mmCIF file of N, CA, C and O in Angstrom:
data_model
loop_
_atom_site.group_PDB
_atom_site.id
_atom_site.type_symbol
_atom_site.label_atom_id
_atom_site.label_comp_id
_atom_site.label_asym_id
_atom_site.label_seq_id
_atom_site.Cartn_x
_atom_site.Cartn_y
_atom_site.Cartn_z
ATOM 1 N N ASN L 17 1.552 7.462 12.695
ATOM 2 C CA ASN L 17 1.304 8.886 12.021
ATOM 3 C C ASN L 17 0.089 9.011 11.249
ATOM 4 O O ASN L 17 -0.233 8.009 10.763
ATOM 5 N N GLU L 18 -0.358 10.350 11.115
ATOM 6 C CA GLU L 18 -1.473 10.525 10.397
ATOM 7 C C GLU L 18 -1.169 10.770 8.901
ATOM 8 O O GLU L 18 0.051 11.203 8.573
ATOM 9 N N ILE L 19 -2.062 10.357 8.059
ATOM 10 C CA ILE L 19 -1.746 10.278 6.642
ATOM 11 C C ILE L 19 -2.527 11.497 6.181
ATOM 12 O O ILE L 19 -3.705 11.748 6.490
ATOM 13 N N HIS L 20 -1.959 12.301 5.228
ATOM 14 C CA HIS L 20 -2.399 13.564 4.796
ATOM 15 C C HIS L 20 -2.500 13.286 3.217
ATOM 16 O O HIS L 20 -1.602 13.333 2.646
ATOM 17 N N LEU L 21 -3.711 13.310 2.715
ATOM 18 C CA LEU L 21 -3.837 13.101 1.209
ATOM 19 C C LEU L 21 -3.478 14.317 0.432
ATOM 20 O O LEU L 21 -3.802 15.330 0.804
ATOM 21 N N CYS L 22 -2.911 14.089 -0.814
ATOM 22 C CA CYS L 22 -2.571 15.123 -1.852
ATOM 23 C C CYS L 22 -3.276 14.622 -3.049
ATOM 24 O O CYS L 22 -3.711 13.554 -3.246
ATOM 25 N N ASN L 23 -3.342 15.787 -3.952
ATOM 26 C CA ASN L 23 -4.043 15.537 -5.295
ATOM 27 C C ASN L 23 -5.337 14.732 -5.142
ATOM 28 O O ASN L 23 -5.603 13.781 -6.000
ATOM 29 N N ALA L 24 -6.189 15.162 -4.221
ATOM 30 C CA ALA L 24 -7.385 14.386 -3.807
ATOM 31 C C ALA L 24 -8.290 14.302 -5.173
ATOM 32 O O ALA L 24 -9.030 13.385 -5.333
ATOM 33 N N GLY L 25 -8.232 15.364 -6.197
ATOM 34 C CA GLY L 25 -8.959 15.133 -7.500
ATOM 35 C C GLY L 25 -8.717 14.118 -8.251
ATOM 36 O O GLY L 25 -9.453 13.653 -9.135
ATOM 37 N N LYS L 26 -7.415 13.520 -8.117
ATOM 38 C CA LYS L 26 -7.168 12.312 -9.052
ATOM 39 C C LYS L 26 -6.434 11.238 -8.196
ATOM 40 O O LYS L 26 -5.275 10.821 -8.533
ATOM 41 N N LEU L 27 -7.077 10.789 -7.144
ATOM 42 C CA LEU L 27 -6.619 9.850 -6.244
ATOM 43 C C LEU L 27 -6.501 8.474 -7.049
ATOM 44 O O LEU L 27 -7.184 7.974 -7.914
ATOM 45 N N HIS L 28 -5.363 7.741 -6.714
ATOM 46 C CA HIS L 28 -5.198 6.335 -7.311
ATOM 47 C C HIS L 28 -6.368 5.491 -6.743
ATOM 48 O O HIS L 28 -6.631 5.660 -5.487
ATOM 49 N N PRO L 29 -6.774 4.530 -7.595
ATOM 50 C CA PRO L 29 -7.956 3.695 -6.968
ATOM 51 C C PRO L 29 -7.541 3.044 -5.662
ATOM 52 O O PRO L 29 -8.400 2.790 -4.809
ATOM 53 N N VAL L 30 -6.297 2.601 -5.361
ATOM 54 C CA VAL L 30 -5.945 1.963 -4.182
ATOM 55 C C VAL L 30 -5.917 3.031 -2.952
ATOM 56 O O VAL L 30 -6.351 2.755 -1.898
ATOM 57 N N VAL L 31 -5.430 4.111 -3.224
ATOM 58 C CA VAL L 31 -5.383 5.150 -2.297
ATOM 59 C C VAL L 31 -6.554 5.666 -1.873
ATOM 60 O O VAL L 31 -6.774 6.265 -0.784
ATOM 61 N N SER L 32 -7.603 5.612 -2.695
ATOM 62 C CA SER L 32 -8.971 6.209 -2.497
ATOM 63 C C SER L 32 -9.690 5.599 -1.247
ATOM 64 O O SER L 32 -10.643 6.226 -0.591
ATOM 65 N N VAL L 33 -9.193 4.522 -0.656
ATOM 66 C CA VAL L 33 -9.762 3.961 0.425
ATOM 67 C C VAL L 33 -9.134 4.648 1.689
ATOM 68 O O VAL L 33 -9.645 4.400 2.829
ATOM 69 N N LEU L 34 -8.250 5.450 1.514
ATOM 70 C CA LEU L 34 -7.601 6.132 2.744
ATOM 71 C C LEU L 34 -8.276 7.578 3.031
ATOM 72 O O LEU L 34 -8.965 8.062 2.017
ATOM 73 N N ASN L 35 -8.483 7.933 4.094
ATOM 74 C CA ASN L 35 -8.986 9.194 4.452
ATOM 75 C C ASN L 35 -7.948 10.037 5.137
ATOM 76 O O ASN L 35 -7.027 9.759 5.807
ATOM 77 N N ASN L 36 -8.124 11.355 4.977
ATOM 78 C CA ASN L 36 -7.229 12.327 5.691
ATOM 79 C C ASN L 36 -7.332 11.942 7.222
ATOM 80 O O ASN L 36 -8.254 11.481 7.677
ATOM 81 N N ASN L 37 -6.260 12.030 7.754
ATOM 82 C CA ASN L 37 -5.931 11.755 9.315
ATOM 83 C C ASN L 37 -6.024 10.366 9.779
ATOM 84 O O ASN L 37 -6.156 10.068 10.898
ATOM 85 N N ASP L 38 -6.241 9.317 8.764
ATOM 86 C CA ASP L 38 -6.028 7.958 9.032
ATOM 87 C C ASP L 38 -4.618 7.683 9.682
ATOM 88 O O ASP L 38 -3.678 8.485 9.213
ATOM 89 N N HIS L 39 -4.536 6.681 10.583
ATOM 90 C CA HIS L 39 -3.339 6.609 11.250
ATOM 91 C C HIS L 39 -2.639 5.265 10.496
ATOM 92 O O HIS L 39 -3.421 4.334 10.469
ATOM 93 N N ALA L 40 -1.420 5.414 10.343
ATOM 94 C CA ALA L 40 -0.598 4.291 9.627
ATOM 95 C C ALA L 40 0.569 3.988 10.450
ATOM 96 O O ALA L 40 1.236 5.025 11.097
ATOM 97 N N TYR L 41 1.186 2.801 10.313
ATOM 98 C CA TYR L 41 2.463 2.551 10.990
ATOM 99 C C TYR L 41 3.653 2.909 10.229
ATOM 100 O O TYR L 41 3.965 2.323 9.205
ATOM 101 N N PHE L 42 4.431 3.947 10.543
ATOM 102 C CA PHE L 42 5.800 4.204 10.033
ATOM 103 C C PHE L 42 6.864 3.860 10.919
ATOM 104 O O PHE L 42 6.726 4.115 12.102
ATOM 105 N N VAL L 43 8.010 3.396 10.369
ATOM 106 C CA VAL L 43 9.085 2.907 11.115
ATOM 107 C C VAL L 43 10.479 3.409 10.700
ATOM 108 O O VAL L 43 11.476 3.409 11.378
ATOM 109 N N HIS L 44 10.477 3.809 9.368
ATOM 110 C CA HIS L 44 11.767 4.071 8.786
ATOM 111 C C HIS L 44 12.379 5.553 9.125
ATOM 112 O O HIS L 44 11.668 6.386 9.512
ATOM 113 N N SER L 45 13.584 5.631 9.171
ATOM 114 C CA SER L 45 14.400 6.929 9.517
ATOM 115 C C SER L 45 14.751 7.651 8.129
ATOM 116 O O SER L 45 15.354 8.630 8.263
ATOM 117 N N TYR L 46 14.117 7.297 7.018
ATOM 118 C CA TYR L 46 14.492 7.966 5.766
ATOM 119 C C TYR L 46 13.185 8.178 5.138
ATOM 120 O O TYR L 46 12.218 7.710 5.265
ATOM 121 N N HIS L 47 13.266 9.001 4.034
ATOM 122 C CA HIS L 47 12.184 9.294 3.228
ATOM 123 C C HIS L 47 12.555 9.624 1.843
ATOM 124 O O HIS L 47 13.607 9.992 1.514
ATOM 125 N N MET L 48 11.565 9.447 0.897
ATOM 126 C CA MET L 48 11.836 9.882 -0.570
ATOM 127 C C MET L 48 11.404 11.236 -0.729
ATOM 128 O O MET L 48 10.365 11.871 -0.237
ATOM 129 N N GLU L 49 12.406 12.047 -1.440
ATOM 130 C CA GLU L 49 12.089 13.448 -1.821
ATOM 131 C C GLU L 49 11.588 13.407 -3.319
ATOM 132 O O GLU L 49 12.026 12.765 -4.067
ATOM 133 N N MET L 50 10.486 14.015 -3.548
ATOM 134 C CA MET L 50 9.696 13.962 -4.724
ATOM 135 C C MET L 50 9.982 15.172 -5.632
ATOM 136 O O MET L 50 10.022 16.371 -5.032
ATOM 137 N N HIS L 51 10.201 14.846 -6.868
ATOM 138 C CA HIS L 51 10.535 16.100 -7.760
ATOM 139 C C HIS L 51 9.368 16.301 -8.493
ATOM 140 O O HIS L 51 9.056 17.371 -9.105
ATOM 141 N N ASP L 52 8.555 15.325 -8.706
ATOM 142 C CA ASP L 52 7.329 15.391 -9.535
ATOM 143 C C ASP L 52 6.048 15.230 -8.487
ATOM 144 O O ASP L 52 5.734 14.081 -8.150
ATOM 145 N N GLN L 53 5.404 16.304 -8.062
ATOM 146 C CA GLN L 53 4.461 16.337 -7.136
ATOM 147 C C GLN L 53 3.135 15.559 -7.695
ATOM 148 O O GLN L 53 2.326 15.181 -6.875
ATOM 149 N N ASP L 54 3.073 15.331 -9.090
ATOM 150 C CA ASP L 54 1.874 14.710 -9.536
ATOM 151 C C ASP L 54 1.801 13.199 -9.094
ATOM 152 O O ASP L 54 0.824 12.601 -9.119
ATOM 153 N N MET L 55 2.929 12.660 -8.652
ATOM 154 C CA MET L 55 3.087 11.191 -8.314
ATOM 155 C C MET L 55 2.948 11.211 -6.870
ATOM 156 O O MET L 55 2.931 10.040 -6.226
ATOM 157 N N LEU L 56 2.644 12.222 -6.080
ATOM 158 C CA LEU L 56 2.768 12.183 -4.591
ATOM 159 C C LEU L 56 1.094 12.103 -4.223
ATOM 160 O O LEU L 56 0.443 12.995 -4.637
ATOM 161 N N TYR L 57 0.760 11.002 -3.364
ATOM 162 C CA TYR L 57 -0.642 10.902 -3.157
ATOM 163 C C TYR L 57 -0.977 11.115 -1.674
ATOM 164 O O TYR L 57 -1.909 11.376 -1.350
ATOM 165 N N ALA L 58 0.018 11.023 -0.754
ATOM 166 C CA ALA L 58 -0.027 11.330 0.536
ATOM 167 C C ALA L 58 1.219 11.586 1.269
ATOM 168 O O ALA L 58 2.279 11.169 0.790
ATOM 169 N N THR L 59 1.148 12.396 2.366
ATOM 170 C CA THR L 59 2.191 12.732 3.020
ATOM 171 C C THR L 59 1.953 12.350 4.618
ATOM 172 O O THR L 59 0.886 12.028 5.033
ATOM 173 N N THR L 60 2.973 12.443 5.510
ATOM 174 C CA THR L 60 2.760 12.401 6.873
ATOM 175 C C THR L 60 3.591 13.623 7.407
ATOM 176 O O THR L 60 4.494 14.043 6.762
ATOM 177 N N ASN L 61 3.428 13.925 8.699
ATOM 178 C CA ASN L 61 4.104 14.975 9.205
ATOM 179 C C ASN L 61 5.074 14.504 10.299
ATOM 180 O O ASN L 61 4.597 13.832 11.305
ATOM 181 N N TYR L 62 6.369 14.720 10.262
ATOM 182 C CA TYR L 62 7.201 14.275 11.223
ATOM 183 C C TYR L 62 8.183 15.339 11.442
ATOM 184 O O TYR L 62 9.367 15.276 11.086
ATOM 185 N N GLY L 63 7.754 16.517 12.023
ATOM 186 C CA GLY L 63 8.573 17.689 12.051
ATOM 187 C C GLY L 63 8.425 18.474 10.785
ATOM 188 O O GLY L 63 8.713 19.669 10.667
ATOM 189 N N GLU L 64 8.331 17.792 9.686
ATOM 190 C CA GLU L 64 8.096 18.459 8.292
ATOM 191 C C GLU L 64 7.323 17.348 7.511
ATOM 192 O O GLU L 64 7.139 16.198 7.840
ATOM 193 N N PRO L 65 6.573 17.694 6.338
ATOM 194 C CA PRO L 65 5.954 16.793 5.501
ATOM 195 C C PRO L 65 6.887 15.719 5.006
ATOM 196 O O PRO L 65 7.942 16.235 4.449
ATOM 197 N N LEU L 66 6.594 14.447 5.195
ATOM 198 C CA LEU L 66 7.385 13.370 4.547
ATOM 199 C C LEU L 66 6.559 12.609 3.536
ATOM 200 O O LEU L 66 5.251 12.429 3.796
ATOM 201 N N THR L 67 7.098 12.179 2.482
ATOM 202 C CA THR L 67 6.239 11.230 1.626
ATOM 203 C C THR L 67 5.829 9.986 2.267
ATOM 204 O O THR L 67 6.505 9.304 2.931
ATOM 205 N N ALA L 68 4.499 9.777 1.927
ATOM 206 C CA ALA L 68 3.894 8.465 2.540
ATOM 207 C C ALA L 68 3.329 7.667 1.469
ATOM 208 O O ALA L 68 3.478 6.372 1.553
ATOM 209 N N VAL L 69 2.870 8.147 0.388
ATOM 210 C CA VAL L 69 2.368 7.169 -0.630
ATOM 211 C C VAL L 69 2.870 7.954 -1.942
ATOM 212 O O VAL L 69 2.312 9.113 -2.231
ATOM 213 N N VAL L 70 3.279 7.048 -3.038
ATOM 214 C CA VAL L 70 3.537 7.568 -4.259
ATOM 215 C C VAL L 70 3.003 6.655 -5.332
ATOM 216 O O VAL L 70 2.686 5.425 -5.048
ATOM 217 N N GLY L 71 2.656 7.145 -6.585
ATOM 218 C CA GLY L 71 2.191 6.131 -7.539
ATOM 219 C C GLY L 71 2.207 6.901 -8.861
ATOM 220 O O GLY L 71 2.206 8.003 -9.202
ATOM 221 N N ARG L 72 2.179 5.962 -9.952
ATOM 222 C CA ARG L 72 2.107 6.337 -11.309
ATOM 223 C C ARG L 72 1.780 5.178 -12.145
ATOM 224 O O ARG L 72 2.385 4.042 -11.898
ATOM 225 N N ASP L 73 0.753 5.138 -13.116
ATOM 226 C CA ASP L 73 0.449 4.328 -13.914
ATOM 227 C C ASP L 73 0.029 2.943 -13.045
ATOM 228 O O ASP L 73 -0.807 3.090 -12.225
ATOM 229 N N ASN L 74 0.829 1.781 -13.104
ATOM 230 C CA ASN L 74 0.497 0.653 -12.542
ATOM 231 C C ASN L 74 1.386 0.382 -11.328
ATOM 232 O O ASN L 74 1.573 -0.729 -10.922
ATOM 233 N N MET L 75 2.103 1.527 -10.934
ATOM 234 C CA MET L 75 3.116 1.347 -9.783
ATOM 235 C C MET L 75 2.549 2.137 -8.517
ATOM 236 O O MET L 75 1.855 3.141 -8.679
ATOM 237 N N LEU L 76 2.664 1.449 -7.525
ATOM 238 C CA LEU L 76 2.277 2.233 -6.203
ATOM 239 C C LEU L 76 3.260 1.908 -5.118
ATOM 240 O O LEU L 76 3.829 0.707 -4.948
ATOM 241 N N GLY L 77 3.749 2.856 -4.314
ATOM 242 C CA GLY L 77 4.630 2.631 -3.074
ATOM 243 C C GLY L 77 4.156 3.321 -1.972
ATOM 244 O O GLY L 77 3.769 4.488 -2.020
ATOM 245 N N THR L 78 4.325 2.765 -0.881
ATOM 246 C CA THR L 78 4.066 3.410 0.417
ATOM 247 C C THR L 78 5.395 3.446 1.375
ATOM 248 O O THR L 78 6.185 2.486 1.181
ATOM 249 N N GLN L 79 5.464 4.435 2.157
ATOM 250 C CA GLN L 79 6.563 4.615 3.188
ATOM 251 C C GLN L 79 5.994 3.845 4.415
ATOM 252 O O GLN L 79 6.881 3.430 5.269
ATOM 253 N N PHE L 80 4.741 3.763 4.569
ATOM 254 C CA PHE L 80 4.163 3.080 5.891
ATOM 255 C C PHE L 80 4.061 1.684 5.536
ATOM 256 O O PHE L 80 4.026 1.107 4.535
ATOM 257 N N HIS L 81 3.799 0.957 6.748
ATOM 258 C CA HIS L 81 3.808 -0.472 6.587
ATOM 259 C C HIS L 81 2.163 -0.856 6.608
ATOM 260 O O HIS L 81 1.594 -0.908 7.735
ATOM 261 N N PRO L 82 1.526 -1.130 5.504
ATOM 262 C CA PRO L 82 0.067 -1.572 5.509
ATOM 263 C C PRO L 82 -0.298 -2.799 6.329
ATOM 264 O O PRO L 82 -1.229 -2.736 7.160
ATOM 265 N N GLU L 83 0.710 -3.695 6.348
ATOM 266 C CA GLU L 83 0.423 -4.989 7.056
ATOM 267 C C GLU L 83 0.433 -4.766 8.710
ATOM 268 O O GLU L 83 0.050 -5.566 9.507
ATOM 269 N N LYS L 84 1.068 -3.673 9.081
ATOM 270 C CA LYS L 84 1.113 -3.287 10.552
ATOM 271 C C LYS L 84 0.213 -2.104 10.972
ATOM 272 O O LYS L 84 0.313 -1.649 11.993
ATOM 273 N N SER L 85 -0.676 -1.562 9.960
ATOM 274 C CA SER L 85 -1.434 -0.470 10.119
ATOM 275 C C SER L 85 -3.044 -0.775 10.428
ATOM 276 O O SER L 85 -3.852 -0.038 10.213
ATOM 277 N N GLN L 86 -3.166 -1.753 11.201
ATOM 278 C CA GLN L 86 -4.490 -2.296 11.613
ATOM 279 C C GLN L 86 -5.558 -2.170 10.577
ATOM 280 O O GLN L 86 -5.299 -2.534 9.538
ATOM 281 N N SER L 87 -6.699 -1.594 10.870
ATOM 282 C CA SER L 87 -7.799 -1.763 9.923
ATOM 283 C C SER L 87 -7.752 -0.982 8.683
ATOM 284 O O SER L 87 -8.056 -1.330 7.502
ATOM 285 N N ILE L 88 -6.943 0.227 8.696
ATOM 286 C CA ILE L 88 -6.760 0.953 7.587
ATOM 287 C C ILE L 88 -5.697 0.235 6.657
ATOM 288 O O ILE L 88 -5.901 0.294 5.480
ATOM 289 N N GLY L 89 -4.774 -0.413 7.168
ATOM 290 C CA GLY L 89 -3.769 -1.299 6.484
ATOM 291 C C GLY L 89 -4.546 -2.448 5.606
ATOM 292 O O GLY L 89 -4.207 -2.581 4.600
ATOM 293 N N LEU L 90 -5.401 -2.981 6.476
ATOM 294 C CA LEU L 90 -6.202 -4.207 5.857
ATOM 295 C C LEU L 90 -7.107 -3.620 4.679
ATOM 296 O O LEU L 90 -7.111 -4.276 3.681
ATOM 297 N N LYS L 91 -7.659 -2.467 4.792
ATOM 298 C CA LYS L 91 -8.491 -1.916 3.754
ATOM 299 C C LYS L 91 -7.543 -1.677 2.590
ATOM 300 O O LYS L 91 -7.926 -1.923 1.617
ATOM 301 N N PHE L 92 -6.426 -0.958 2.909
ATOM 302 C CA PHE L 92 -5.481 -0.774 1.852
ATOM 303 C C PHE L 92 -5.033 -1.985 1.028
ATOM 304 O O PHE L 92 -5.048 -1.945 -0.204
ATOM 305 N N LEU L 93 -4.605 -2.973 1.749
ATOM 306 C CA LEU L 93 -4.165 -4.183 1.223
ATOM 307 C C LEU L 93 -5.397 -4.901 0.255
ATOM 308 O O LEU L 93 -5.165 -5.373 -0.767
ATOM 309 N N GLN L 94 -6.564 -4.758 0.893
ATOM 310 C CA GLN L 94 -7.712 -5.304 0.091
ATOM 311 C C GLN L 94 -7.916 -4.533 -1.249
ATOM 312 O O GLN L 94 -8.162 -5.158 -2.307
ATOM 313 N N ALA L 95 -7.792 -3.234 -1.083
ATOM 314 C CA ALA L 95 -8.064 -2.473 -2.277
ATOM 315 C C ALA L 95 -6.942 -2.732 -3.358
ATOM 316 O O ALA L 95 -7.156 -2.772 -4.514
ATOM 317 N N PHE L 96 -5.603 -3.076 -2.871
ATOM 318 C CA PHE L 96 -4.600 -3.409 -3.659
ATOM 319 C C PHE L 96 -4.753 -4.639 -4.413
ATOM 320 O O PHE L 96 -4.468 -4.944 -5.630
ATOM 321 N N LEU L 97 -5.277 -5.604 -3.649
ATOM 322 C CA LEU L 97 -5.631 -7.006 -4.314
ATOM 323 C C LEU L 97 -6.782 -6.831 -5.292
ATOM 324 O O LEU L 97 -6.830 -7.563 -6.291
ATOM 325 N N GLU L 98 -7.623 -6.058 -5.088
ATOM 326 C CA GLU L 98 -8.740 -5.837 -6.035
ATOM 327 C C GLU L 98 -8.477 -5.003 -7.274
ATOM 328 O O GLU L 98 -9.200 -4.855 -8.158
ATOM 329 N N TRP L 99 -7.306 -4.277 -7.259
ATOM 330 C CA TRP L 99 -7.050 -3.316 -8.215
ATOM 331 C C TRP L 99 -6.716 -3.896 -9.484
ATOM 332 O O TRP L 99 -5.990 -4.944 -9.605
ATOM 333 N N LYS L 100 -7.317 -3.466 -10.532
ATOM 334 C CA LYS L 100 -7.129 -3.989 -11.906
ATOM 335 C C LYS L 100 -6.483 -2.840 -12.664
ATOM 336 O O LYS L 100 -7.126 -2.111 -13.548
ATOM 337 N N PRO L 101 -5.018 -2.739 -12.796
ATOM 338 C CA PRO L 101 -4.513 -1.714 -13.539
ATOM 339 C C PRO L 101 -4.664 -1.880 -14.990
ATOM 340 O O PRO L 101 -4.799 -2.793 -15.537
#
């Protein structure tokens, strides 16, 4: 599925390696509903917008599988490893 960035003006350092419309590997049949949109960094569309990346302070979570998302996943994992919260 395609990733759609949110809150582009304050991207998390790891999320900043992603671009709108990058493709990532999603496999789950569930999703997280966000109450605080300030923590939402990316969505994907699966009939409706679904949470793809969330973060706050030194926490980051993805709904997609970076390890199965080919080159964009490798970039994401590299940025995570280089991140100094």
